[in-house]
Amino acid sequence: MTDDEPVRDAGFDDFLDALADGDGYYVECANGHGSLPPRRVCPECGSADLTETPLPDAGEVATYTRVHVPAPSFADDAPYVTAVVDFGPVRLTGHVLADYEDVEVGTAVEPAVGETATRGERLVVFEPR
Amino acid sequence: MTKVRVAGVGVTAFGSHPERTSRDLFADAGLTAVEDAGVAREDVEGVYYGNFMGELSEHQGHQGPLAAEALGVQAPATRYESACASSGVALRQAVRDVRNGEADVLVVGGAERMTNLSTAGSTEALAIAADELYEVRAGVTFPGAYAMMARAYFERFGGTREDLAHVAVKNHANAVGNDRAQYQREITVEAALDSPPVADPLHLYDACPVTDGASAVVLVSEEYAESHDLDAGVAITGTGQGGDRMALQDRADVATSPAATEAAEEAYADAGVSAGDVDLAEVHDCFTIAEVLAVESLGFFEHGEGIAAARDGVTTRDGDLPVNLSGGLKAKGHPVGATGTSQVAELTKLLRGDHVNSEHVPGARVGVAHNAGGTVASAVVHVLEGIAE
Ligand SMILES: [Zn+2]
């Protein structure tokens, strides 16, 4: 490891890689519970029988906010809209690429991977359908 | 199983004291508590100490030993961390240890130094209580997370920003005479509504301030209190803790706080009381919406009904069930690691009659303290009862 080379978070960064390639997935257990990596067992039932299942193409905004006072890593991004989006078996959090006024609970969005304006760091984004 | 008494309490002035170290803040609160208790320092068998962001705010981890030496106590000391519930979980462990006969005298408390950080710095530090990978990297701040809970609540049960403003107005009014409170002044609903947005629908006056401060309580066994003729008229009769998934996205429902419901049910059963027996409560109102979720989880109101409690005057100081007579986190302040035991210190004073707001709860016997970590992925509830002499 060197100072200028960021270390990956195994599982999480693999998930972002896949989502960026349009191959998003979630972790599904034998009992149908969804979760996000890295997982060795299902957080709901403890099942170790886990498979990577394709993430649905679109989800619905479950709740959202517009952040006016950001952490330093989002200083140049603010104000921005963050939402928890429901994909059925799993929910995912990210920035909605839309004006606050155009977002509602129930708004249909598609997931992708974008970059922050502040530091160029990867993050989950949602585009309205 | 022995019973647990609160022998003494101490709380620093909460506010902006950027130059004061956690060790100095804790010495202030802890020495006051030991003196209030009237216990001999050499009888203290352990120090249980809550602290959340010491590594980030003052580059200091491993604060347990510093807490003990700040009090001149020669006893083992451990730091507990559960975000904003840090001293609440420390208290729960101490209650259990006294009950089980492991110790007769324990000092429990917490401290946090926060205002030496910039607003951006404290925003970043508080965010580590959320899921780093799936929330923080998506831009979720602490106010942002509670804003999403508020949005979900409004969507499911209804409610308005004005309803929330009444929570802030109530808690500010309660803090006016409390000389430990950060904001000893009243605010209006209009001022709350007009304050700048932090994370919609939450505005500045929906949020607790950034605070430096410390708190401590001295717990003793009933036998120790009697054999040493201590004036310890308040008992901790119930303790409960609940947990939830860390990230909001991993919970089926973010319009309620099931971890706190779990903690409350356990604490009530432990004490042999029910929600209807409670005379007053100190709850974790880091944001106005958090008080709404708290009073519902504590069983005072049905889901969807807590939003109107402050507006309708039920939880104001002259209401049937005063909530946050101290001023709450909103007006008293929220030095994260100190909050849990500060609630118990305030409740103890309210029950024993030497709190500025005791006059509003004459004859009160049962009090409840509700302390939550993060977005209530951790919750701890304690039941306090005044002992009729
Ligand atoms: Zn499962």
Short mmCIF file of C-alpha atoms and ligand atoms in Angstrom, two decimals:
data_model
loop_
_atom_site.label_atom_id
_atom_site.label_comp_id
_atom_site.label_asym_id
_atom_site.label_seq_id
_atom_site.Cartn_x
_atom_site.Cartn_y
_atom_site.Cartn_z
CA MET A 1 0.00 0.00 0.00
CA THR A 2 1.22 3.47 -0.83
CA ASP A 3 -0.09 6.80 0.37
CA ASP A 4 -1.53 7.88 -2.98
CA GLU A 5 -3.18 4.57 -3.84
CA PRO A 6 -6.54 4.11 -2.16
CA VAL A 7 -7.23 0.62 -0.81
CA ARG A 8 -10.43 -0.96 -2.06
CA ASP A 9 -13.22 -2.14 0.21
CA ALA A 10 -13.69 -5.71 -0.97
CA GLY A 11 -17.31 -6.55 -1.65
CA PHE A 12 -18.49 -2.95 -1.61
CA ASP A 13 -16.22 -1.74 -4.43
CA ASP A 14 -16.95 -4.91 -6.41
CA PHE A 15 -20.63 -4.09 -6.02
CA LEU A 16 -20.03 -0.54 -7.32
CA ASP A 17 -17.96 -1.90 -10.25
CA ALA A 18 -20.83 -4.16 -11.25
CA LEU A 19 -23.42 -1.40 -10.85
CA ALA A 20 -21.27 0.90 -13.00
CA ASP A 21 -21.18 -1.79 -15.71
CA GLY A 22 -24.96 -2.06 -15.62
CA ASP A 23 -24.75 -5.42 -13.84
CA GLY A 24 -25.91 -4.40 -10.37
CA TYR A 25 -26.71 -7.21 -7.98
CA TYR A 26 -27.74 -7.88 -4.42
CA VAL A 27 -27.14 -10.79 -2.08
CA GLU A 28 -30.10 -13.14 -1.82
CA CYS A 29 -30.42 -15.86 0.81
CA ALA A 30 -32.17 -19.20 0.55
CA ASN A 31 -35.22 -17.66 2.23
CA GLY A 32 -35.44 -14.78 -0.25
CA HIS A 33 -34.06 -12.02 1.97
CA GLY A 34 -32.03 -9.35 0.22
CA SER A 35 -28.91 -7.64 1.54
CA LEU A 36 -25.81 -5.87 0.23
CA PRO A 37 -22.20 -7.04 0.20
CA PRO A 38 -19.96 -7.95 1.88
CA ARG A 39 -22.00 -10.72 3.56
CA ARG A 40 -21.11 -14.17 4.83
CA VAL A 41 -24.57 -14.83 6.21
CA CYS A 42 -27.98 -13.25 5.71
CA PRO A 43 -28.42 -10.47 8.30
CA GLU A 44 -32.12 -11.35 8.64
CA CYS A 45 -32.01 -15.12 9.13
CA GLY A 46 -28.36 -16.16 9.30
CA SER A 47 -28.56 -18.35 6.20
CA ALA A 48 -25.13 -18.98 4.67
CA ASP A 49 -26.71 -20.06 1.39
CA LEU A 50 -26.18 -16.77 -0.48
CA THR A 51 -26.28 -15.99 -4.19
CA GLU A 52 -25.71 -12.83 -6.21
CA THR A 53 -29.03 -11.94 -7.81
CA PRO A 54 -29.48 -9.18 -10.43
CA LEU A 55 -30.71 -5.88 -8.99
CA PRO A 56 -34.03 -4.83 -10.54
CA ASP A 57 -33.56 -2.17 -13.27
CA ALA A 58 -35.64 0.40 -11.41
CA GLY A 59 -36.89 1.17 -7.95
CA GLU A 60 -39.09 3.70 -6.16
CA VAL A 61 -38.02 6.49 -3.83
CA ALA A 62 -38.94 5.35 -0.29
CA THR A 63 -37.79 8.54 1.43
CA TYR A 64 -35.53 11.45 0.57
CA THR A 65 -34.05 14.74 1.69
CA ARG A 66 -32.16 17.69 0.30
CA VAL A 67 -28.93 18.21 2.23
CA HIS A 68 -27.91 21.85 2.66
CA VAL A 69 -25.16 21.37 5.25
CA PRO A 70 -22.78 18.70 3.93
CA ALA A 71 -19.74 16.91 5.27
CA PRO A 72 -16.44 18.23 3.79
CA SER A 73 -16.38 15.39 1.24
CA PHE A 74 -19.58 16.81 -0.32
CA ALA A 75 -18.83 20.53 0.15
CA ASP A 76 -19.12 21.40 -3.56
CA ASP A 77 -22.04 19.01 -4.16
CA ALA A 78 -24.46 20.69 -1.76
CA PRO A 79 -27.32 21.19 -1.91
CA TYR A 80 -28.03 17.69 -3.18
CA VAL A 81 -30.92 15.25 -3.01
CA THR A 82 -30.28 11.95 -1.22
CA ALA A 83 -32.83 9.15 -1.26
CA VAL A 84 -33.38 5.63 -0.04
CA VAL A 85 -34.73 3.74 -3.04
CA ASP A 86 -36.75 0.56 -2.67
CA PHE A 87 -35.93 -2.21 -5.16
CA GLY A 88 -38.17 -4.80 -3.51
CA PRO A 89 -35.77 -7.26 -1.92
CA VAL A 90 -33.27 -4.49 -1.07
CA ARG A 91 -33.10 -0.74 -0.66
CA LEU A 92 -30.16 1.42 -1.70
CA THR A 93 -29.09 4.97 -0.80
CA GLY A 94 -27.70 7.51 -3.27
CA HIS A 95 -28.01 10.90 -4.92
CA VAL A 96 -31.03 11.57 -7.06
CA LEU A 97 -29.99 13.38 -10.25
CA ALA A 98 -33.04 15.63 -10.27
CA ASP A 99 -34.30 18.84 -8.74
CA TYR A 100 -35.68 18.49 -5.25
CA GLU A 101 -39.07 19.74 -6.41
CA ASP A 102 -39.28 16.90 -8.94
CA VAL A 103 -38.74 14.12 -6.39
CA GLU A 104 -41.53 12.48 -4.39
CA VAL A 105 -41.98 9.32 -2.41
CA GLY A 106 -42.78 6.81 -5.14
CA THR A 107 -40.73 8.48 -7.90
CA ALA A 108 -39.36 5.75 -10.22
CA VAL A 109 -35.57 5.84 -10.66
CA GLU A 110 -32.78 3.75 -12.16
CA PRO A 111 -29.50 3.14 -10.30
CA ALA A 112 -26.04 3.95 -11.64
CA VAL A 113 -22.63 5.02 -10.37
CA GLY A 114 -21.57 8.67 -10.49
CA GLU A 115 -18.84 10.88 -9.07
CA THR A 116 -18.94 13.56 -6.42
CA ALA A 117 -18.21 17.10 -7.59
CA THR A 118 -16.04 17.73 -4.54
CA ARG A 119 -13.44 14.98 -4.71
CA GLY A 120 -14.41 12.86 -7.70
CA GLU A 121 -15.29 9.94 -5.45
CA ARG A 122 -17.64 7.23 -6.68
CA LEU A 123 -21.17 7.09 -5.34
CA VAL A 124 -24.53 5.50 -6.09
CA VAL A 125 -26.78 7.79 -8.13
CA PHE A 126 -30.37 7.49 -9.30
CA GLU A 127 -31.76 8.81 -12.57
CA PRO A 128 -35.48 9.45 -12.85
CA ARG A 129 -37.08 7.13 -15.41
CA MET B 1 -30.37 -9.35 43.44
CA THR B 2 -29.66 -6.04 45.13
CA LYS B 3 -31.38 -2.79 44.20
CA VAL B 4 -29.63 0.17 42.62
CA ARG B 5 -29.78 3.71 43.96
CA VAL B 6 -28.60 6.96 42.43
CA ALA B 7 -26.55 8.51 45.22
CA GLY B 8 -25.28 11.58 43.41
CA VAL B 9 -25.29 13.43 40.12
CA GLY B 10 -23.15 16.04 38.40
CA VAL B 11 -23.43 17.87 35.10
CA THR B 12 -21.19 20.60 33.69
CA ALA B 13 -22.59 23.71 32.11
CA PHE B 14 -23.41 22.56 28.57
CA GLY B 15 -22.36 24.91 25.81
CA SER B 16 -19.42 26.11 23.79
CA HIS B 17 -16.19 25.45 25.67
CA PRO B 18 -13.85 24.63 22.79
CA GLU B 19 -10.68 24.93 24.86
CA ARG B 20 -11.78 22.48 27.57
CA THR B 21 -10.52 18.91 27.22
CA SER B 22 -12.79 15.92 27.81
CA ARG B 23 -10.75 14.99 30.86
CA ASP B 24 -11.34 18.40 32.41
CA LEU B 25 -15.05 18.39 31.54
CA PHE B 26 -15.43 14.94 33.10
CA ALA B 27 -13.52 15.95 36.23
CA ASP B 28 -15.97 18.82 36.67
CA ALA B 29 -19.07 16.60 36.39
CA GLY B 30 -17.64 13.55 38.15
CA LEU B 31 -16.28 15.37 41.19
CA THR B 32 -19.64 17.14 41.58
CA ALA B 33 -21.40 13.76 41.46
CA VAL B 34 -19.07 12.16 44.02
CA GLU B 35 -19.53 15.11 46.36
CA ASP B 36 -23.30 15.09 45.84
CA ALA B 37 -23.33 11.38 46.68
CA GLY B 38 -21.26 11.73 49.81
CA VAL B 39 -19.36 8.53 49.07
CA ALA B 40 -15.69 8.12 49.92
CA ARG B 41 -13.56 8.28 46.80
CA GLU B 42 -11.68 5.12 47.82
CA ASP B 43 -14.98 3.21 47.82
CA VAL B 44 -15.46 3.75 44.06
CA GLU B 45 -14.89 0.37 42.42
CA GLY B 46 -15.05 1.36 38.78
CA VAL B 47 -15.58 4.19 36.31
CA TYR B 48 -17.83 3.51 33.30
CA TYR B 49 -17.36 6.30 30.80
CA GLY B 50 -19.13 7.17 27.55
CA ASN B 51 -17.36 9.01 24.75
CA PHE B 52 -18.05 8.99 21.02
CA MET B 53 -15.69 11.10 18.93
CA GLY B 54 -12.59 11.61 21.07
CA GLU B 55 -10.33 10.22 18.35
CA LEU B 56 -11.64 12.74 15.84
CA SER B 57 -12.17 15.82 18.00
CA GLU B 58 -9.09 15.70 20.23
CA HIS B 59 -7.00 12.85 18.85
CA GLN B 60 -7.58 10.92 22.04
CA GLY B 61 -8.73 7.34 22.24
CA HIS B 62 -8.66 5.08 25.32
CA GLN B 63 -10.22 7.72 27.54
CA GLY B 64 -11.27 5.37 30.37
CA PRO B 65 -8.08 5.69 32.42
CA LEU B 66 -8.09 9.47 31.92
CA ALA B 67 -11.64 9.59 33.30
CA ALA B 68 -10.64 7.73 36.47
CA GLU B 69 -7.56 9.81 37.12
CA ALA B 70 -9.53 13.00 36.52
CA LEU B 71 -11.57 12.02 39.60
CA GLY B 72 -8.59 10.89 41.65
CA VAL B 73 -10.08 7.39 41.66
CA GLN B 74 -7.81 4.34 41.81
CA ALA B 75 -10.10 1.89 40.05
CA PRO B 76 -10.45 0.25 36.66
CA ALA B 77 -12.13 2.40 34.04
CA THR B 78 -13.64 1.53 30.67
CA ARG B 79 -14.81 3.70 27.83
CA TYR B 80 -18.13 2.71 26.22
CA GLU B 81 -19.06 3.73 22.69
CA SER B 82 -22.50 3.40 21.12
CA ALA B 83 -22.66 6.74 19.31
CA CYS B 84 -25.13 9.08 21.04
CA ALA B 85 -26.13 6.28 23.43
CA SER B 86 -22.59 5.81 24.76
CA SER B 87 -23.20 6.78 28.38
CA GLY B 88 -26.65 5.18 28.30
CA VAL B 89 -25.13 1.78 27.57
CA ALA B 90 -22.38 2.47 30.15
CA LEU B 91 -25.14 3.09 32.69
CA ARG B 92 -26.93 -0.11 31.77
CA GLN B 93 -23.77 -2.13 32.36
CA ALA B 94 -23.20 -0.41 35.71
CA VAL B 95 -26.80 -1.04 36.82
CA ARG B 96 -26.40 -4.72 36.04
CA ASP B 97 -23.05 -4.96 37.82
CA VAL B 98 -24.41 -3.37 41.00
CA ARG B 99 -27.49 -5.57 40.88
CA ASN B 100 -25.40 -8.67 40.49
CA GLY B 101 -23.28 -7.80 43.48
CA GLU B 102 -20.15 -7.18 41.42
CA ALA B 103 -19.77 -3.69 42.89
CA ASP B 104 -21.35 -1.45 45.53
CA VAL B 105 -20.18 1.94 44.25
CA LEU B 106 -19.66 2.90 40.60
CA VAL B 107 -19.21 6.22 38.85
CA VAL B 108 -20.90 6.32 35.43
CA GLY B 109 -20.81 9.22 33.04
CA GLY B 110 -19.52 10.59 29.82
CA ALA B 111 -17.95 13.57 28.14
CA GLU B 112 -17.67 15.05 24.68
CA ARG B 113 -15.63 17.89 23.25
CA MET B 114 -17.13 19.02 19.95
CA THR B 115 -17.06 22.76 19.36
CA ASN B 116 -13.29 22.81 18.80
CA LEU B 117 -14.21 21.32 15.40
CA SER B 118 -15.58 23.44 12.55
CA THR B 119 -19.22 22.91 11.52
CA ALA B 120 -17.97 20.81 8.62
CA GLY B 121 -15.71 18.88 10.96
CA SER B 122 -18.43 18.08 13.49
CA THR B 123 -20.81 17.16 10.65
CA GLU B 124 -18.20 14.70 9.39
CA ALA B 125 -17.50 13.36 12.87
CA LEU B 126 -21.17 12.81 13.73
CA ALA B 127 -21.68 10.98 10.43
CA ILE B 128 -19.45 8.11 11.53
CA ALA B 129 -22.41 6.85 13.54
CA ALA B 130 -23.99 5.93 10.19
CA ASP B 131 -22.97 3.17 7.76
CA GLU B 132 -19.76 4.44 6.12
CA LEU B 133 -20.06 2.38 2.94
CA TYR B 134 -23.74 2.61 2.14
CA GLU B 135 -24.81 5.89 3.79
CA VAL B 136 -21.92 8.29 4.39
CA ARG B 137 -20.40 7.70 0.95
CA ALA B 138 -23.83 8.47 -0.50
CA GLY B 139 -23.81 11.85 1.25
CA VAL B 140 -26.02 10.98 4.21
CA THR B 141 -25.35 13.34 7.12
CA PHE B 142 -26.78 12.90 10.61
CA PRO B 143 -29.46 15.57 10.01
CA GLY B 144 -30.01 14.09 6.55
CA ALA B 145 -30.78 10.67 8.01
CA TYR B 146 -33.30 12.08 10.50
CA ALA B 147 -34.77 14.20 7.71
CA MET B 148 -35.46 11.00 5.77
CA MET B 149 -37.13 9.55 8.87
CA ALA B 150 -39.24 12.71 9.18
CA ARG B 151 -40.20 12.50 5.51
CA ALA B 152 -41.20 8.85 5.94
CA TYR B 153 -43.23 9.73 9.05
CA PHE B 154 -45.08 12.58 7.30
CA GLU B 155 -45.77 10.31 4.34
CA ARG B 156 -47.15 7.48 6.46
CA PHE B 157 -48.91 9.27 9.33
CA GLY B 158 -49.13 12.92 8.30
CA GLY B 159 -47.68 15.88 10.16
CA THR B 160 -46.12 19.20 9.36
CA ARG B 161 -43.00 21.24 10.01
CA GLU B 162 -45.15 23.33 12.32
CA ASP B 163 -45.94 20.29 14.47
CA LEU B 164 -42.21 19.67 14.81
CA ALA B 165 -41.59 23.34 15.63
CA HIS B 166 -43.80 22.95 18.69
CA VAL B 167 -41.38 20.33 20.03
CA ALA B 168 -38.51 22.80 19.75
CA VAL B 169 -40.54 25.62 21.30
CA LYS B 170 -41.51 23.40 24.25
CA ASN B 171 -37.98 22.25 24.96
CA HIS B 172 -36.55 25.76 24.73
CA ALA B 173 -39.18 26.99 27.20
CA ASN B 174 -38.17 24.22 29.62
CA ALA B 175 -34.50 25.20 29.45
CA VAL B 176 -35.01 28.84 30.45
CA GLY B 177 -34.35 28.29 34.15
CA ASN B 178 -31.90 25.40 33.78
CA ASP B 179 -28.47 26.90 34.37
CA ARG B 180 -26.80 23.82 32.84
CA ALA B 181 -28.57 24.33 29.50
CA GLN B 182 -26.83 25.66 26.39
CA TYR B 183 -29.81 27.76 25.25
CA GLN B 184 -31.65 29.31 28.19
CA ARG B 185 -34.04 31.25 26.00
CA GLU B 186 -37.43 30.80 24.44
CA ILE B 187 -38.05 30.58 20.72
CA THR B 188 -41.24 30.95 18.71
CA VAL B 189 -42.87 28.66 16.17
CA GLU B 190 -42.36 31.38 13.55
CA ALA B 191 -38.63 31.63 14.27
CA ALA B 192 -38.31 27.85 14.03
CA LEU B 193 -40.15 27.76 10.71
CA ASP B 194 -38.04 30.64 9.36
CA SER B 195 -34.68 29.19 10.41
CA PRO B 196 -32.42 28.03 7.56
CA PRO B 197 -32.86 24.53 6.15
CA VAL B 198 -30.30 21.89 7.15
CA ALA B 199 -31.77 18.84 5.44
CA ASP B 200 -35.36 19.18 4.22
CA PRO B 201 -37.82 19.03 5.91
CA LEU B 202 -35.59 19.73 8.94
CA HIS B 203 -34.34 23.24 9.61
CA LEU B 204 -31.79 24.61 12.06
CA TYR B 205 -34.28 24.89 14.93
CA ASP B 206 -35.24 21.23 14.51
CA ALA B 207 -31.69 20.25 15.40
CA CYS B 208 -29.84 20.05 18.70
CA PRO B 209 -26.72 22.21 18.89
CA VAL B 210 -23.11 21.08 18.89
CA THR B 211 -22.12 21.00 22.55
CA ASP B 212 -19.20 20.51 24.89
CA GLY B 213 -20.01 18.99 28.25
CA ALA B 214 -19.91 16.10 30.66
CA SER B 215 -22.21 14.33 33.10
CA ALA B 216 -21.85 11.73 35.82
CA VAL B 217 -23.94 9.76 38.28
CA VAL B 218 -22.85 7.70 41.28
CA LEU B 219 -24.64 4.36 41.57
CA VAL B 220 -24.65 2.47 44.86
CA SER B 221 -26.25 -0.72 46.08
CA GLU B 222 -29.21 -0.31 48.42
CA GLU B 223 -27.18 -2.00 51.18
CA TYR B 224 -24.33 0.45 50.75
CA ALA B 225 -26.74 3.41 50.80
CA GLU B 226 -28.29 2.16 54.04
CA SER B 227 -25.09 1.20 55.82
CA HIS B 228 -23.52 4.56 54.94
CA ASP B 229 -26.67 6.54 55.70
CA LEU B 230 -26.68 8.12 52.22
CA ASP B 231 -29.42 10.41 51.02
CA ALA B 232 -30.19 8.38 47.88
CA GLY B 233 -33.91 8.72 47.32
CA VAL B 234 -34.01 7.68 43.67
CA ALA B 235 -33.69 4.09 42.44
CA ILE B 236 -33.02 2.75 38.96
CA THR B 237 -35.59 -0.02 38.78
CA GLY B 238 -35.62 -0.88 35.08
CA THR B 239 -33.13 -1.17 32.25
CA GLY B 240 -33.66 -2.20 28.66
CA GLN B 241 -31.75 -2.11 25.38
CA GLY B 242 -32.81 -2.64 21.80
CA GLY B 243 -31.06 -2.84 18.47
CA ASP B 244 -31.81 -2.43 14.79
CA ARG B 245 -30.03 -2.64 11.46
CA MET B 246 -27.41 0.11 11.21
CA ALA B 247 -28.43 1.74 7.91
CA LEU B 248 -31.86 3.22 7.25
CA GLN B 249 -31.91 1.42 3.89
CA ASP B 250 -31.81 -1.93 5.71
CA ARG B 251 -34.96 -1.29 7.75
CA ALA B 252 -38.41 -2.09 6.49
CA ASP B 253 -39.85 0.92 8.31
CA VAL B 254 -38.06 4.19 9.07
CA ALA B 255 -41.16 6.02 10.31
CA THR B 256 -40.88 4.30 13.70
CA SER B 257 -38.04 3.33 16.05
CA PRO B 258 -38.52 -0.35 16.95
CA ALA B 259 -35.20 -0.58 18.84
CA ALA B 260 -36.51 1.96 21.34
CA THR B 261 -39.82 0.10 21.59
CA GLU B 262 -37.89 -3.05 22.43
CA ALA B 263 -35.77 -1.20 25.01
CA ALA B 264 -38.86 0.37 26.62
CA GLU B 265 -40.75 -2.90 26.86
CA GLU B 266 -37.78 -4.59 28.50
CA ALA B 267 -37.22 -1.70 30.93
CA TYR B 268 -40.90 -1.50 31.93
CA ALA B 269 -41.09 -5.25 32.51
CA ASP B 270 -37.87 -5.09 34.52
CA ALA B 271 -39.28 -2.32 36.73
CA GLY B 272 -42.77 -3.80 36.89
CA VAL B 273 -44.37 -0.63 35.55
CA SER B 274 -46.27 0.26 32.40
CA ALA B 275 -46.20 3.31 30.17
CA GLY B 276 -49.28 4.62 31.96
CA ASP B 277 -47.39 4.76 35.28
CA VAL B 278 -44.79 7.19 33.94
CA ASP B 279 -44.98 10.75 35.31
CA LEU B 280 -42.23 12.38 33.26
CA ALA B 281 -39.60 11.50 30.66
CA GLU B 282 -36.29 12.69 29.30
CA VAL B 283 -36.06 11.56 25.67
CA HIS B 284 -33.41 11.72 22.97
CA ASP B 285 -34.54 14.68 20.85
CA CYS B 286 -31.39 15.14 18.76
CA PHE B 287 -33.91 16.35 16.17
CA THR B 288 -37.53 17.29 16.78
CA ILE B 289 -38.73 14.24 14.84
CA ALA B 290 -36.68 12.05 17.19
CA GLU B 291 -38.80 13.14 20.15
CA VAL B 292 -41.92 12.18 18.22
CA LEU B 293 -40.54 8.70 17.49
CA ALA B 294 -39.39 8.39 21.12
CA VAL B 295 -42.72 9.17 22.79
CA GLU B 296 -44.40 6.64 20.50
CA SER B 297 -41.81 3.94 21.20
CA LEU B 298 -42.12 4.58 24.93
CA GLY B 299 -45.81 3.71 24.62
CA PHE B 300 -47.14 7.14 25.57
CA PHE B 301 -48.84 7.55 22.19
CA GLU B 302 -49.91 5.32 19.32
CA HIS B 303 -47.88 5.46 16.13
CA GLY B 304 -48.90 8.60 14.27
CA GLU B 305 -50.17 10.34 17.42
CA GLY B 306 -46.87 11.51 18.91
CA ILE B 307 -46.52 14.28 16.33
CA ALA B 308 -49.31 16.29 18.01
CA ALA B 309 -48.17 15.77 21.62
CA ALA B 310 -46.21 19.01 22.02
CA ARG B 311 -48.60 21.07 19.89
CA ASP B 312 -51.57 19.88 21.95
CA GLY B 313 -49.80 20.58 25.23
CA VAL B 314 -49.73 16.99 26.49
CA THR B 315 -45.94 16.93 26.84
CA THR B 316 -45.39 20.57 27.82
CA ARG B 317 -44.39 21.30 31.40
CA ASP B 318 -47.98 21.90 32.43
CA GLY B 319 -49.28 18.93 30.45
CA ASP B 320 -50.22 15.46 31.66
CA LEU B 321 -46.86 13.97 30.75
CA PRO B 322 -44.00 16.49 30.70
CA VAL B 323 -41.24 15.46 28.33
CA ASN B 324 -37.75 16.96 28.42
CA LEU B 325 -38.23 19.28 31.38
CA SER B 326 -34.46 19.76 31.26
CA GLY B 327 -34.73 21.39 27.84
CA GLY B 328 -33.84 18.14 26.10
CA LEU B 329 -30.97 17.74 23.69
CA LYS B 330 -32.54 20.55 21.67
CA ALA B 331 -32.03 23.30 24.23
CA LYS B 332 -29.93 21.74 26.99
CA GLY B 333 -27.41 20.63 24.36
CA HIS B 334 -26.02 17.29 23.17
CA PRO B 335 -22.43 16.53 24.11
CA VAL B 336 -22.85 13.12 22.53
CA GLY B 337 -21.06 10.83 24.98
CA ALA B 338 -22.44 12.69 28.00
CA THR B 339 -26.10 12.76 26.99
CA GLY B 340 -27.33 9.42 28.39
CA THR B 341 -26.19 10.04 31.94
CA SER B 342 -27.11 13.72 31.77
CA GLN B 343 -30.73 12.63 31.18
CA VAL B 344 -30.55 10.44 34.29
CA ALA B 345 -28.94 13.25 36.29
CA GLU B 346 -31.71 15.66 35.28
CA LEU B 347 -34.43 13.08 36.04
CA THR B 348 -32.90 12.33 39.43
CA LYS B 349 -33.01 16.01 40.35
CA LEU B 350 -36.56 16.33 39.03
CA LEU B 351 -37.70 13.36 41.13
CA ARG B 352 -35.91 14.35 44.31
CA GLY B 353 -37.20 17.89 44.05
CA ASP B 354 -34.05 19.98 43.62
CA HIS B 355 -34.47 20.75 39.91
CA VAL B 356 -35.61 24.18 38.78
CA ASN B 357 -38.54 22.49 37.04
CA SER B 358 -39.47 20.13 39.90
CA GLU B 359 -42.35 22.46 40.70
CA HIS B 360 -44.01 21.35 37.46
CA VAL B 361 -44.10 17.71 38.55
CA PRO B 362 -45.06 17.70 42.22
CA GLY B 363 -45.59 14.18 43.46
CA ALA B 364 -43.93 12.63 40.42
CA ARG B 365 -42.65 9.15 41.24
CA VAL B 366 -41.75 7.39 37.97
CA GLY B 367 -39.41 8.84 35.35
CA VAL B 368 -38.07 7.36 32.14
CA ALA B 369 -34.83 8.12 30.29
CA HIS B 370 -34.61 7.28 26.57
CA ASN B 371 -31.18 7.46 24.90
CA ALA B 372 -30.64 6.56 21.24
CA GLY B 373 -27.54 5.92 19.14
CA GLY B 374 -27.29 6.88 15.47
CA THR B 375 -30.69 6.68 13.81
CA VAL B 376 -31.87 4.48 16.71
CA ALA B 377 -29.88 1.43 15.67
CA SER B 378 -29.04 1.43 19.38
CA ALA B 379 -31.51 2.38 22.09
CA VAL B 380 -31.39 2.18 25.86
CA VAL B 381 -34.19 2.99 28.28
CA HIS B 382 -34.03 3.32 32.07
CA VAL B 383 -36.82 3.59 34.62
CA LEU B 384 -36.17 5.73 37.70
CA GLU B 385 -38.40 5.75 40.75
CA GLY B 386 -38.49 8.04 43.73
CA ILE B 387 -38.33 6.03 46.97
CA ALA B 388 -40.92 7.13 49.50
CA GLU B 389 -39.05 7.63 52.77
ZN ZN C 1 -32.30 -14.64 5.04
#
